[in-house]
Amino acid sequence: DIQLTQSPLSLSTSVGERVTITCRASQSIGSNVNWYQQHPGKAPKLLIYVASYLQSGVASRFSGARSGTEFTLTISSLQPEDFATYFCQQSYSSPFTFGQGTRLEIK
Amino acid sequence: QVQLQESGPGLVKPSETLSLICNVSGDSINKYYWNWIRQSPGKGLEWIGYVYHSGTTDYNPSLKSRVTMWVDSTKKYFSLNLSAVTTADTAVYYCARGIAVASYDPWGQGIQVTVSS
Protein backbone atom coordinates (compact mmCIF):
# COMPACT_ATOMS: atom_id res chain seq x y z
CA ASP A 1 0.00 0.00 0.00
CA ILE A 2 1.10 3.59 -0.61
CA GLN A 3 1.86 5.40 2.64
CA LEU A 4 1.19 9.10 3.08
CA THR A 5 2.99 10.94 5.85
CA GLN A 6 1.67 14.33 6.90
CA SER A 7 3.53 17.00 8.83
CA PRO A 8 3.01 18.59 11.16
CA LEU A 9 0.35 16.50 12.90
CA SER A 10 -0.85 19.53 14.80
CA LEU A 11 -0.33 23.25 14.50
CA SER A 12 -1.32 26.09 16.78
CA THR A 13 -1.73 29.28 14.81
CA SER A 14 -3.70 32.52 14.52
CA VAL A 15 -6.31 34.09 12.29
CA GLY A 16 -4.67 35.81 9.34
CA GLU A 17 -1.56 33.61 9.36
CA ARG A 18 -0.30 31.69 6.33
CA VAL A 19 -0.12 27.93 6.89
CA THR A 20 1.44 25.12 4.88
CA ILE A 21 0.80 21.41 5.49
CA THR A 22 3.00 18.77 3.88
CA CYS A 23 2.14 15.26 2.68
CA ARG A 24 4.88 12.88 1.51
CA ALA A 25 4.13 9.76 -0.48
CA SER A 26 6.10 6.53 -0.06
CA GLN A 27 6.47 6.18 -3.84
CA SER A 28 5.84 8.11 -7.03
CA ILE A 29 2.13 8.81 -7.51
CA GLY A 30 2.14 11.55 -10.13
CA SER A 31 -0.18 14.36 -9.11
CA ASN A 32 -2.84 12.02 -7.75
CA VAL A 33 -3.38 13.62 -4.36
CA ASN A 34 -6.52 15.16 -2.92
CA TRP A 35 -6.95 17.29 0.19
CA TYR A 36 -9.91 17.27 2.57
CA GLN A 37 -11.05 19.43 5.47
CA GLN A 38 -12.92 17.95 8.41
CA HIS A 39 -14.60 19.76 11.29
CA PRO A 40 -15.38 17.83 14.51
CA GLY A 41 -18.41 15.60 14.12
CA LYS A 42 -18.69 16.33 10.39
CA ALA A 43 -17.79 14.48 7.22
CA PRO A 44 -14.65 15.39 5.30
CA LYS A 45 -15.02 17.94 2.51
CA LEU A 46 -12.99 17.89 -0.71
CA LEU A 47 -10.86 21.02 -1.10
CA ILE A 48 -8.20 20.24 -3.70
CA TYR A 49 -8.00 17.45 -6.30
CA VAL A 50 -5.17 16.26 -8.51
CA ALA A 51 -2.70 18.12 -6.31
CA SER A 52 -3.59 21.67 -7.30
CA TYR A 53 -7.13 22.00 -8.63
CA LEU A 54 -9.56 23.88 -6.41
CA GLN A 55 -12.88 22.11 -5.95
CA SER A 56 -15.89 24.19 -6.96
CA GLY A 57 -17.15 26.39 -4.15
CA VAL A 58 -13.93 26.26 -2.13
CA ALA A 59 -12.37 29.58 -1.08
CA SER A 60 -9.43 30.77 -3.16
CA ARG A 61 -7.21 31.12 -0.08
CA PHE A 62 -6.70 27.35 -0.33
CA SER A 63 -4.09 26.12 -2.79
CA GLY A 64 -2.19 22.93 -3.46
CA ALA A 65 1.16 22.13 -5.03
CA ARG A 66 3.40 19.19 -5.85
CA SER A 67 7.14 18.70 -5.91
CA GLY A 68 8.06 15.11 -6.73
CA THR A 69 6.48 12.95 -4.05
CA GLU A 70 5.89 15.90 -1.72
CA PHE A 71 2.56 17.66 -1.73
CA THR A 72 1.55 20.82 0.09
CA LEU A 73 -1.71 22.46 1.08
CA THR A 74 -1.42 26.18 1.77
CA ILE A 75 -3.99 28.45 3.38
CA SER A 76 -2.94 31.99 2.54
CA SER A 77 -4.74 33.81 5.38
CA LEU A 78 -6.44 31.70 8.03
CA GLN A 79 -10.06 32.43 8.76
CA PRO A 80 -11.89 31.29 11.93
CA GLU A 81 -13.77 28.61 9.99
CA ASP A 82 -10.48 27.07 8.79
CA PHE A 83 -9.59 25.64 12.19
CA ALA A 84 -10.18 21.96 11.46
CA THR A 85 -8.30 18.79 10.57
CA TYR A 86 -6.85 18.35 7.08
CA PHE A 87 -6.15 15.05 5.34
CA CYS A 88 -4.32 14.18 2.16
CA GLN A 89 -5.37 11.12 0.14
CA GLN A 90 -3.82 9.35 -2.84
CA SER A 91 -5.98 8.39 -5.80
CA TYR A 92 -3.13 6.80 -7.76
CA SER A 93 -3.71 3.17 -6.94
CA SER A 94 -5.95 0.89 -4.94
CA PRO A 95 -6.15 0.59 -2.00
CA PHE A 96 -6.65 4.35 -1.82
CA THR A 97 -5.04 5.65 1.34
CA PHE A 98 -5.15 8.73 3.55
CA GLY A 99 -2.62 10.63 5.59
CA GLN A 100 -2.90 10.73 9.38
CA GLY A 101 -4.37 14.22 9.42
CA THR A 102 -3.12 17.65 10.54
CA ARG A 103 -5.09 19.45 13.22
CA LEU A 104 -5.11 23.24 13.09
CA GLU A 105 -5.81 24.86 16.45
CA ILE A 106 -6.31 28.46 17.44
CA LYS A 107 -3.35 29.92 19.33
CA GLN B 1 -27.10 18.86 -5.83
CA VAL B 2 -26.28 15.31 -4.90
CA GLN B 3 -26.83 14.20 -1.30
CA LEU B 4 -25.91 10.94 0.38
CA GLN B 5 -27.43 9.51 3.54
CA GLU B 6 -26.27 6.43 5.43
CA SER B 7 -28.67 4.23 7.37
CA GLY B 8 -28.42 1.03 9.38
CA PRO B 9 -27.99 -0.30 12.90
CA GLY B 10 -25.71 1.56 15.24
CA LEU B 11 -24.89 -1.53 17.29
CA VAL B 12 -23.74 -4.90 15.96
CA LYS B 13 -22.70 -7.97 17.94
CA PRO B 14 -19.29 -9.57 17.45
CA SER B 15 -19.21 -12.23 14.70
CA GLU B 16 -22.38 -10.86 13.10
CA THR B 17 -22.73 -8.94 9.80
CA LEU B 18 -22.77 -5.17 9.60
CA SER B 19 -25.22 -3.96 6.93
CA LEU B 20 -25.47 -0.35 5.80
CA ILE B 21 -27.32 1.45 3.02
CA CYS B 22 -26.47 4.75 1.38
CA ASN B 23 -29.36 6.57 -0.28
CA VAL B 24 -28.44 8.83 -3.19
CA SER B 25 -30.55 11.82 -4.17
CA GLY B 26 -30.06 14.68 -6.60
CA ASP B 27 -28.00 12.79 -9.16
CA SER B 28 -28.07 9.61 -11.15
CA ILE B 29 -26.54 6.58 -9.50
CA ASN B 30 -25.83 5.27 -12.99
CA LYS B 31 -22.45 6.92 -13.19
CA TYR B 32 -19.55 7.56 -10.80
CA TYR B 33 -18.01 5.19 -8.30
CA TRP B 34 -19.82 4.74 -4.98
CA ASN B 35 -17.57 4.30 -1.98
CA TRP B 36 -17.55 3.28 1.65
CA ILE B 37 -14.93 4.79 3.94
CA ARG B 38 -14.63 4.43 7.70
CA GLN B 39 -12.93 6.44 10.41
CA SER B 40 -11.80 5.34 13.83
CA PRO B 41 -9.47 6.95 16.37
CA GLY B 42 -7.01 4.10 16.06
CA LYS B 43 -6.86 3.68 12.28
CA GLY B 44 -7.82 7.10 10.95
CA LEU B 45 -9.58 7.20 7.58
CA GLU B 46 -9.71 3.82 5.85
CA TRP B 47 -11.09 3.21 2.37
CA ILE B 48 -13.25 0.08 2.40
CA GLY B 49 -14.08 -0.18 -1.30
CA TYR B 50 -16.26 0.97 -4.15
CA VAL B 51 -19.05 -0.31 -6.34
CA TYR B 52 -19.59 1.04 -9.84
CA HIS B 53 -23.11 1.31 -11.26
CA SER B 54 -22.36 -1.69 -13.49
CA GLY B 55 -21.74 -3.77 -10.38
CA THR B 56 -17.95 -3.77 -10.71
CA THR B 57 -16.30 -3.65 -7.30
CA ASP B 58 -12.89 -3.05 -5.78
CA TYR B 59 -12.23 -3.73 -2.11
CA ASN B 60 -9.41 -2.95 0.26
CA PRO B 61 -7.37 -6.17 0.51
CA SER B 62 -7.31 -5.80 4.30
CA LEU B 63 -11.10 -6.30 4.35
CA LYS B 64 -11.75 -8.07 1.07
CA SER B 65 -12.61 -11.47 2.52
CA ARG B 66 -15.42 -9.94 4.59
CA VAL B 67 -16.83 -7.19 2.34
CA THR B 68 -19.65 -7.20 -0.18
CA MET B 69 -21.00 -4.13 -1.95
CA TRP B 70 -23.77 -3.74 -4.49
CA VAL B 71 -25.86 -1.04 -6.10
CA ASP B 72 -29.59 -0.87 -6.70
CA SER B 73 -30.03 1.57 -9.57
CA THR B 74 -33.82 1.48 -9.57
CA LYS B 75 -34.06 2.38 -5.90
CA LYS B 76 -31.06 4.70 -5.97
CA TYR B 77 -29.03 3.25 -3.17
CA PHE B 78 -25.88 1.23 -2.65
CA SER B 79 -25.03 -1.11 0.18
CA LEU B 80 -22.24 -2.47 2.34
CA ASN B 81 -22.08 -5.81 4.11
CA LEU B 82 -19.15 -6.51 6.43
CA SER B 83 -19.21 -9.99 7.90
CA ALA B 84 -17.70 -11.50 11.03
CA VAL B 85 -17.22 -8.14 12.73
CA THR B 86 -15.01 -7.59 15.76
CA THR B 87 -14.51 -4.63 18.05
CA ALA B 88 -11.84 -3.43 15.61
CA ASP B 89 -14.65 -2.65 13.15
CA THR B 90 -16.13 -0.03 15.47
CA ALA B 91 -15.98 3.24 13.52
CA VAL B 92 -17.91 6.00 11.83
CA TYR B 93 -18.88 4.71 8.41
CA TYR B 94 -19.23 7.14 5.52
CA CYS B 95 -20.52 6.70 2.01
CA ALA B 96 -19.08 8.97 -0.66
CA ARG B 97 -19.32 9.56 -4.38
CA GLY B 98 -16.10 8.91 -6.25
CA ILE B 99 -15.27 11.32 -9.05
CA ALA B 100 -12.62 10.04 -11.48
CA VAL B 101 -12.72 6.90 -9.32
CA ALA B 102 -11.11 8.12 -6.13
CA SER B 103 -11.76 11.79 -5.41
CA TYR B 104 -14.52 11.77 -2.86
CA ASP B 105 -17.24 14.39 -3.09
CA PRO B 106 -19.67 14.65 -1.49
CA TRP B 107 -19.76 12.46 1.62
CA GLY B 108 -22.72 11.35 3.66
CA GLN B 109 -22.98 12.64 7.21
CA GLY B 110 -21.62 9.36 8.59
CA ILE B 111 -23.07 6.74 10.89
CA GLN B 112 -21.47 5.52 14.10
CA VAL B 113 -21.36 1.73 14.26
CA THR B 114 -20.28 0.07 17.49
CA VAL B 115 -19.43 -3.61 17.71
CA SER B 116 -20.23 -4.87 21.17
CA SER B 117 -22.04 -7.73 22.85
mmCIF file of C-alpha atoms in Angstrom:
data_model
loop_
_atom_site.group_PDB
_atom_site.id
_atom_site.type_symbol
_atom_site.label_atom_id
_atom_site.label_comp_id
_atom_site.label_asym_id
_atom_site.label_seq_id
_atom_site.Cartn_x
_atom_site.Cartn_y
_atom_site.Cartn_z
ATOM 1 C CA ASP A 1 0.000 0.000 0.000
ATOM 2 C CA ILE A 2 1.099 3.587 -0.613
ATOM 3 C CA GLN A 3 1.864 5.399 2.639
ATOM 4 C CA LEU A 4 1.185 9.103 3.077
ATOM 5 C CA THR A 5 2.994 10.943 5.846
ATOM 6 C CA GLN A 6 1.674 14.328 6.900
ATOM 7 C CA SER A 7 3.533 17.005 8.826
ATOM 8 C CA PRO A 8 3.006 18.588 11.163
ATOM 9 C CA LEU A 9 0.347 16.504 12.903
ATOM 10 C CA SER A 10 -0.849 19.529 14.798
ATOM 11 C CA LEU A 11 -0.330 23.248 14.498
ATOM 12 C CA SER A 12 -1.322 26.094 16.779
ATOM 13 C CA THR A 13 -1.733 29.283 14.809
ATOM 14 C CA SER A 14 -3.695 32.519 14.523
ATOM 15 C CA VAL A 15 -6.308 34.088 12.293
ATOM 16 C CA GLY A 16 -4.666 35.809 9.336
ATOM 17 C CA GLU A 17 -1.557 33.613 9.358
ATOM 18 C CA ARG A 18 -0.303 31.690 6.328
ATOM 19 C CA VAL A 19 -0.122 27.933 6.886
ATOM 20 C CA THR A 20 1.436 25.119 4.884
ATOM 21 C CA ILE A 21 0.798 21.410 5.486
ATOM 22 C CA THR A 22 2.997 18.768 3.878
ATOM 23 C CA CYS A 23 2.143 15.261 2.683
ATOM 24 C CA ARG A 24 4.882 12.876 1.514
ATOM 25 C CA ALA A 25 4.131 9.757 -0.479
ATOM 26 C CA SER A 26 6.096 6.528 -0.061
ATOM 27 C CA GLN A 27 6.473 6.184 -3.838
ATOM 28 C CA SER A 28 5.840 8.111 -7.035
ATOM 29 C CA ILE A 29 2.133 8.810 -7.515
ATOM 30 C CA GLY A 30 2.144 11.551 -10.125
ATOM 31 C CA SER A 31 -0.184 14.358 -9.113
ATOM 32 C CA ASN A 32 -2.843 12.021 -7.746
ATOM 33 C CA VAL A 33 -3.383 13.620 -4.356
ATOM 34 C CA ASN A 34 -6.520 15.156 -2.920
ATOM 35 C CA TRP A 35 -6.946 17.289 0.195
ATOM 36 C CA TYR A 36 -9.914 17.275 2.566
ATOM 37 C CA GLN A 37 -11.052 19.430 5.466
ATOM 38 C CA GLN A 38 -12.923 17.946 8.409
ATOM 39 C CA HIS A 39 -14.599 19.757 11.290
ATOM 40 C CA PRO A 40 -15.380 17.830 14.512
ATOM 41 C CA GLY A 41 -18.411 15.599 14.116
ATOM 42 C CA LYS A 42 -18.688 16.328 10.394
ATOM 43 C CA ALA A 43 -17.790 14.477 7.224
ATOM 44 C CA PRO A 44 -14.650 15.393 5.299
ATOM 45 C CA LYS A 45 -15.020 17.935 2.506
ATOM 46 C CA LEU A 46 -12.987 17.894 -0.707
ATOM 47 C CA LEU A 47 -10.858 21.024 -1.096
ATOM 48 C CA ILE A 48 -8.204 20.237 -3.702
ATOM 49 C CA TYR A 49 -8.001 17.449 -6.295
ATOM 50 C CA VAL A 50 -5.165 16.259 -8.508
ATOM 51 C CA ALA A 51 -2.698 18.121 -6.315
ATOM 52 C CA SER A 52 -3.585 21.674 -7.302
ATOM 53 C CA TYR A 53 -7.128 21.999 -8.631
ATOM 54 C CA LEU A 54 -9.556 23.883 -6.414
ATOM 55 C CA GLN A 55 -12.875 22.114 -5.951
ATOM 56 C CA SER A 56 -15.890 24.192 -6.962
ATOM 57 C CA GLY A 57 -17.149 26.387 -4.151
ATOM 58 C CA VAL A 58 -13.928 26.264 -2.132
ATOM 59 C CA ALA A 59 -12.374 29.575 -1.079
ATOM 60 C CA SER A 60 -9.434 30.771 -3.164
ATOM 61 C CA ARG A 61 -7.208 31.125 -0.075
ATOM 62 C CA PHE A 62 -6.699 27.354 -0.327
ATOM 63 C CA SER A 63 -4.092 26.118 -2.789
ATOM 64 C CA GLY A 64 -2.189 22.926 -3.456
ATOM 65 C CA ALA A 65 1.164 22.130 -5.025
ATOM 66 C CA ARG A 66 3.403 19.185 -5.847
ATOM 67 C CA SER A 67 7.141 18.697 -5.909
ATOM 68 C CA GLY A 68 8.055 15.109 -6.733
ATOM 69 C CA THR A 69 6.475 12.954 -4.054
ATOM 70 C CA GLU A 70 5.894 15.897 -1.723
ATOM 71 C CA PHE A 71 2.562 17.663 -1.732
ATOM 72 C CA THR A 72 1.545 20.817 0.085
ATOM 73 C CA LEU A 73 -1.707 22.461 1.078
ATOM 74 C CA THR A 74 -1.423 26.176 1.774
ATOM 75 C CA ILE A 75 -3.990 28.453 3.380
ATOM 76 C CA SER A 76 -2.937 31.986 2.545
ATOM 77 C CA SER A 77 -4.744 33.811 5.377
ATOM 78 C CA LEU A 78 -6.437 31.700 8.028
ATOM 79 C CA GLN A 79 -10.056 32.428 8.758
ATOM 80 C CA PRO A 80 -11.889 31.292 11.928
ATOM 81 C CA GLU A 81 -13.769 28.608 9.986
ATOM 82 C CA ASP A 82 -10.478 27.072 8.790
ATOM 83 C CA PHE A 83 -9.593 25.636 12.195
ATOM 84 C CA ALA A 84 -10.177 21.964 11.464
ATOM 85 C CA THR A 85 -8.305 18.788 10.568
ATOM 86 C CA TYR A 86 -6.850 18.350 7.080
ATOM 87 C CA PHE A 87 -6.154 15.049 5.337
ATOM 88 C CA CYS A 88 -4.322 14.177 2.157
ATOM 89 C CA GLN A 89 -5.369 11.121 0.135
ATOM 90 C CA GLN A 90 -3.820 9.348 -2.841
ATOM 91 C CA SER A 91 -5.983 8.393 -5.795
ATOM 92 C CA TYR A 92 -3.133 6.805 -7.758
ATOM 93 C CA SER A 93 -3.707 3.171 -6.945
ATOM 94 C CA SER A 94 -5.952 0.893 -4.944
ATOM 95 C CA PRO A 95 -6.150 0.594 -2.002
ATOM 96 C CA PHE A 96 -6.649 4.354 -1.824
ATOM 97 C CA THR A 97 -5.045 5.647 1.337
ATOM 98 C CA PHE A 98 -5.153 8.728 3.550
ATOM 99 C CA GLY A 99 -2.618 10.626 5.589
ATOM 100 C CA GLN A 100 -2.901 10.734 9.379
ATOM 101 C CA GLY A 101 -4.371 14.221 9.425
ATOM 102 C CA THR A 102 -3.123 17.648 10.537
ATOM 103 C CA ARG A 103 -5.091 19.449 13.219
ATOM 104 C CA LEU A 104 -5.114 23.242 13.092
ATOM 105 C CA GLU A 105 -5.807 24.862 16.446
ATOM 106 C CA ILE A 106 -6.315 28.455 17.440
ATOM 107 C CA LYS A 107 -3.353 29.921 19.326
ATOM 108 C CA GLN B 1 -27.100 18.862 -5.825
ATOM 109 C CA VAL B 2 -26.277 15.314 -4.897
ATOM 110 C CA GLN B 3 -26.829 14.204 -1.299
ATOM 111 C CA LEU B 4 -25.914 10.944 0.376
ATOM 112 C CA GLN B 5 -27.431 9.515 3.543
ATOM 113 C CA GLU B 6 -26.274 6.429 5.434
ATOM 114 C CA SER B 7 -28.667 4.233 7.374
ATOM 115 C CA GLY B 8 -28.415 1.029 9.376
ATOM 116 C CA PRO B 9 -27.992 -0.296 12.899
ATOM 117 C CA GLY B 10 -25.710 1.564 15.238
ATOM 118 C CA LEU B 11 -24.892 -1.527 17.292
ATOM 119 C CA VAL B 12 -23.742 -4.905 15.962
ATOM 120 C CA LYS B 13 -22.702 -7.966 17.942
ATOM 121 C CA PRO B 14 -19.288 -9.570 17.451
ATOM 122 C CA SER B 15 -19.206 -12.234 14.701
ATOM 123 C CA GLU B 16 -22.376 -10.855 13.098
ATOM 124 C CA THR B 17 -22.728 -8.942 9.802
ATOM 125 C CA LEU B 18 -22.769 -5.169 9.602
ATOM 126 C CA SER B 19 -25.222 -3.960 6.928
ATOM 127 C CA LEU B 20 -25.467 -0.348 5.796
ATOM 128 C CA ILE B 21 -27.320 1.452 3.020
ATOM 129 C CA CYS B 22 -26.471 4.752 1.375
ATOM 130 C CA ASN B 23 -29.363 6.570 -0.283
ATOM 131 C CA VAL B 24 -28.437 8.831 -3.192
ATOM 132 C CA SER B 25 -30.548 11.823 -4.169
ATOM 133 C CA GLY B 26 -30.060 14.682 -6.598
ATOM 134 C CA ASP B 27 -28.004 12.789 -9.163
ATOM 135 C CA SER B 28 -28.072 9.607 -11.150
ATOM 136 C CA ILE B 29 -26.544 6.585 -9.500
ATOM 137 C CA ASN B 30 -25.833 5.270 -12.987
ATOM 138 C CA LYS B 31 -22.447 6.920 -13.185
ATOM 139 C CA TYR B 32 -19.546 7.555 -10.797
ATOM 140 C CA TYR B 33 -18.013 5.192 -8.295
ATOM 141 C CA TRP B 34 -19.817 4.736 -4.982
ATOM 142 C CA ASN B 35 -17.572 4.297 -1.976
ATOM 143 C CA TRP B 36 -17.550 3.276 1.647
ATOM 144 C CA ILE B 37 -14.935 4.791 3.944
ATOM 145 C CA ARG B 38 -14.632 4.429 7.701
ATOM 146 C CA GLN B 39 -12.933 6.438 10.409
ATOM 147 C CA SER B 40 -11.800 5.339 13.832
ATOM 148 C CA PRO B 41 -9.471 6.946 16.373
ATOM 149 C CA GLY B 42 -7.011 4.104 16.059
ATOM 150 C CA LYS B 43 -6.865 3.682 12.282
ATOM 151 C CA GLY B 44 -7.816 7.098 10.947
ATOM 152 C CA LEU B 45 -9.578 7.195 7.579
ATOM 153 C CA GLU B 46 -9.711 3.825 5.846
ATOM 154 C CA TRP B 47 -11.090 3.214 2.370
ATOM 155 C CA ILE B 48 -13.255 0.076 2.396
ATOM 156 C CA GLY B 49 -14.083 -0.177 -1.296
ATOM 157 C CA TYR B 50 -16.260 0.967 -4.148
ATOM 158 C CA VAL B 51 -19.054 -0.313 -6.341
ATOM 159 C CA TYR B 52 -19.588 1.044 -9.842
ATOM 160 C CA HIS B 53 -23.105 1.306 -11.264
ATOM 161 C CA SER B 54 -22.355 -1.691 -13.494
ATOM 162 C CA GLY B 55 -21.736 -3.774 -10.384
ATOM 163 C CA THR B 56 -17.946 -3.767 -10.708
ATOM 164 C CA THR B 57 -16.300 -3.654 -7.300
ATOM 165 C CA ASP B 58 -12.885 -3.050 -5.780
ATOM 166 C CA TYR B 59 -12.234 -3.730 -2.110
ATOM 167 C CA ASN B 60 -9.415 -2.947 0.257
ATOM 168 C CA PRO B 61 -7.373 -6.174 0.510
ATOM 169 C CA SER B 62 -7.306 -5.795 4.302
ATOM 170 C CA LEU B 63 -11.102 -6.298 4.354
ATOM 171 C CA LYS B 64 -11.754 -8.071 1.067
ATOM 172 C CA SER B 65 -12.607 -11.469 2.516
ATOM 173 C CA ARG B 66 -15.416 -9.940 4.592
ATOM 174 C CA VAL B 67 -16.826 -7.188 2.336
ATOM 175 C CA THR B 68 -19.654 -7.202 -0.183
ATOM 176 C CA MET B 69 -21.004 -4.132 -1.949
ATOM 177 C CA TRP B 70 -23.772 -3.738 -4.488
ATOM 178 C CA VAL B 71 -25.864 -1.035 -6.097
ATOM 179 C CA ASP B 72 -29.594 -0.875 -6.705
ATOM 180 C CA SER B 73 -30.034 1.566 -9.567
ATOM 181 C CA THR B 74 -33.820 1.480 -9.568
ATOM 182 C CA LYS B 75 -34.057 2.376 -5.904
ATOM 183 C CA LYS B 76 -31.061 4.700 -5.973
ATOM 184 C CA TYR B 77 -29.029 3.246 -3.168
ATOM 185 C CA PHE B 78 -25.879 1.227 -2.646
ATOM 186 C CA SER B 79 -25.028 -1.108 0.177
ATOM 187 C CA LEU B 80 -22.238 -2.471 2.335
ATOM 188 C CA ASN B 81 -22.085 -5.808 4.107
ATOM 189 C CA LEU B 82 -19.147 -6.511 6.428
ATOM 190 C CA SER B 83 -19.210 -9.989 7.904
ATOM 191 C CA ALA B 84 -17.700 -11.495 11.031
ATOM 192 C CA VAL B 85 -17.219 -8.142 12.728
ATOM 193 C CA THR B 86 -15.010 -7.595 15.760
ATOM 194 C CA THR B 87 -14.509 -4.635 18.052
ATOM 195 C CA ALA B 88 -11.844 -3.429 15.611
ATOM 196 C CA ASP B 89 -14.653 -2.646 13.153
ATOM 197 C CA THR B 90 -16.127 -0.032 15.474
ATOM 198 C CA ALA B 91 -15.982 3.239 13.524
ATOM 199 C CA VAL B 92 -17.910 6.004 11.834
ATOM 200 C CA TYR B 93 -18.884 4.713 8.408
ATOM 201 C CA TYR B 94 -19.234 7.143 5.519
ATOM 202 C CA CYS B 95 -20.522 6.703 2.011
ATOM 203 C CA ALA B 96 -19.079 8.972 -0.663
ATOM 204 C CA ARG B 97 -19.321 9.565 -4.378
ATOM 205 C CA GLY B 98 -16.102 8.911 -6.246
ATOM 206 C CA ILE B 99 -15.270 11.317 -9.051
ATOM 207 C CA ALA B 100 -12.621 10.041 -11.478
ATOM 208 C CA VAL B 101 -12.721 6.897 -9.323
ATOM 209 C CA ALA B 102 -11.110 8.117 -6.126
ATOM 210 C CA SER B 103 -11.755 11.791 -5.413
ATOM 211 C CA TYR B 104 -14.523 11.773 -2.861
ATOM 212 C CA ASP B 105 -17.239 14.390 -3.094
ATOM 213 C CA PRO B 106 -19.672 14.651 -1.492
ATOM 214 C CA TRP B 107 -19.760 12.460 1.621
ATOM 215 C CA GLY B 108 -22.719 11.354 3.657
ATOM 216 C CA GLN B 109 -22.980 12.639 7.211
ATOM 217 C CA GLY B 110 -21.616 9.358 8.588
ATOM 218 C CA ILE B 111 -23.071 6.735 10.895
ATOM 219 C CA GLN B 112 -21.473 5.521 14.103
ATOM 220 C CA VAL B 113 -21.358 1.734 14.264
ATOM 221 C CA THR B 114 -20.283 0.072 17.485
ATOM 222 C CA VAL B 115 -19.428 -3.605 17.713
ATOM 223 C CA SER B 116 -20.231 -4.868 21.175
ATOM 224 C CA SER B 117 -22.037 -7.730 22.853
#
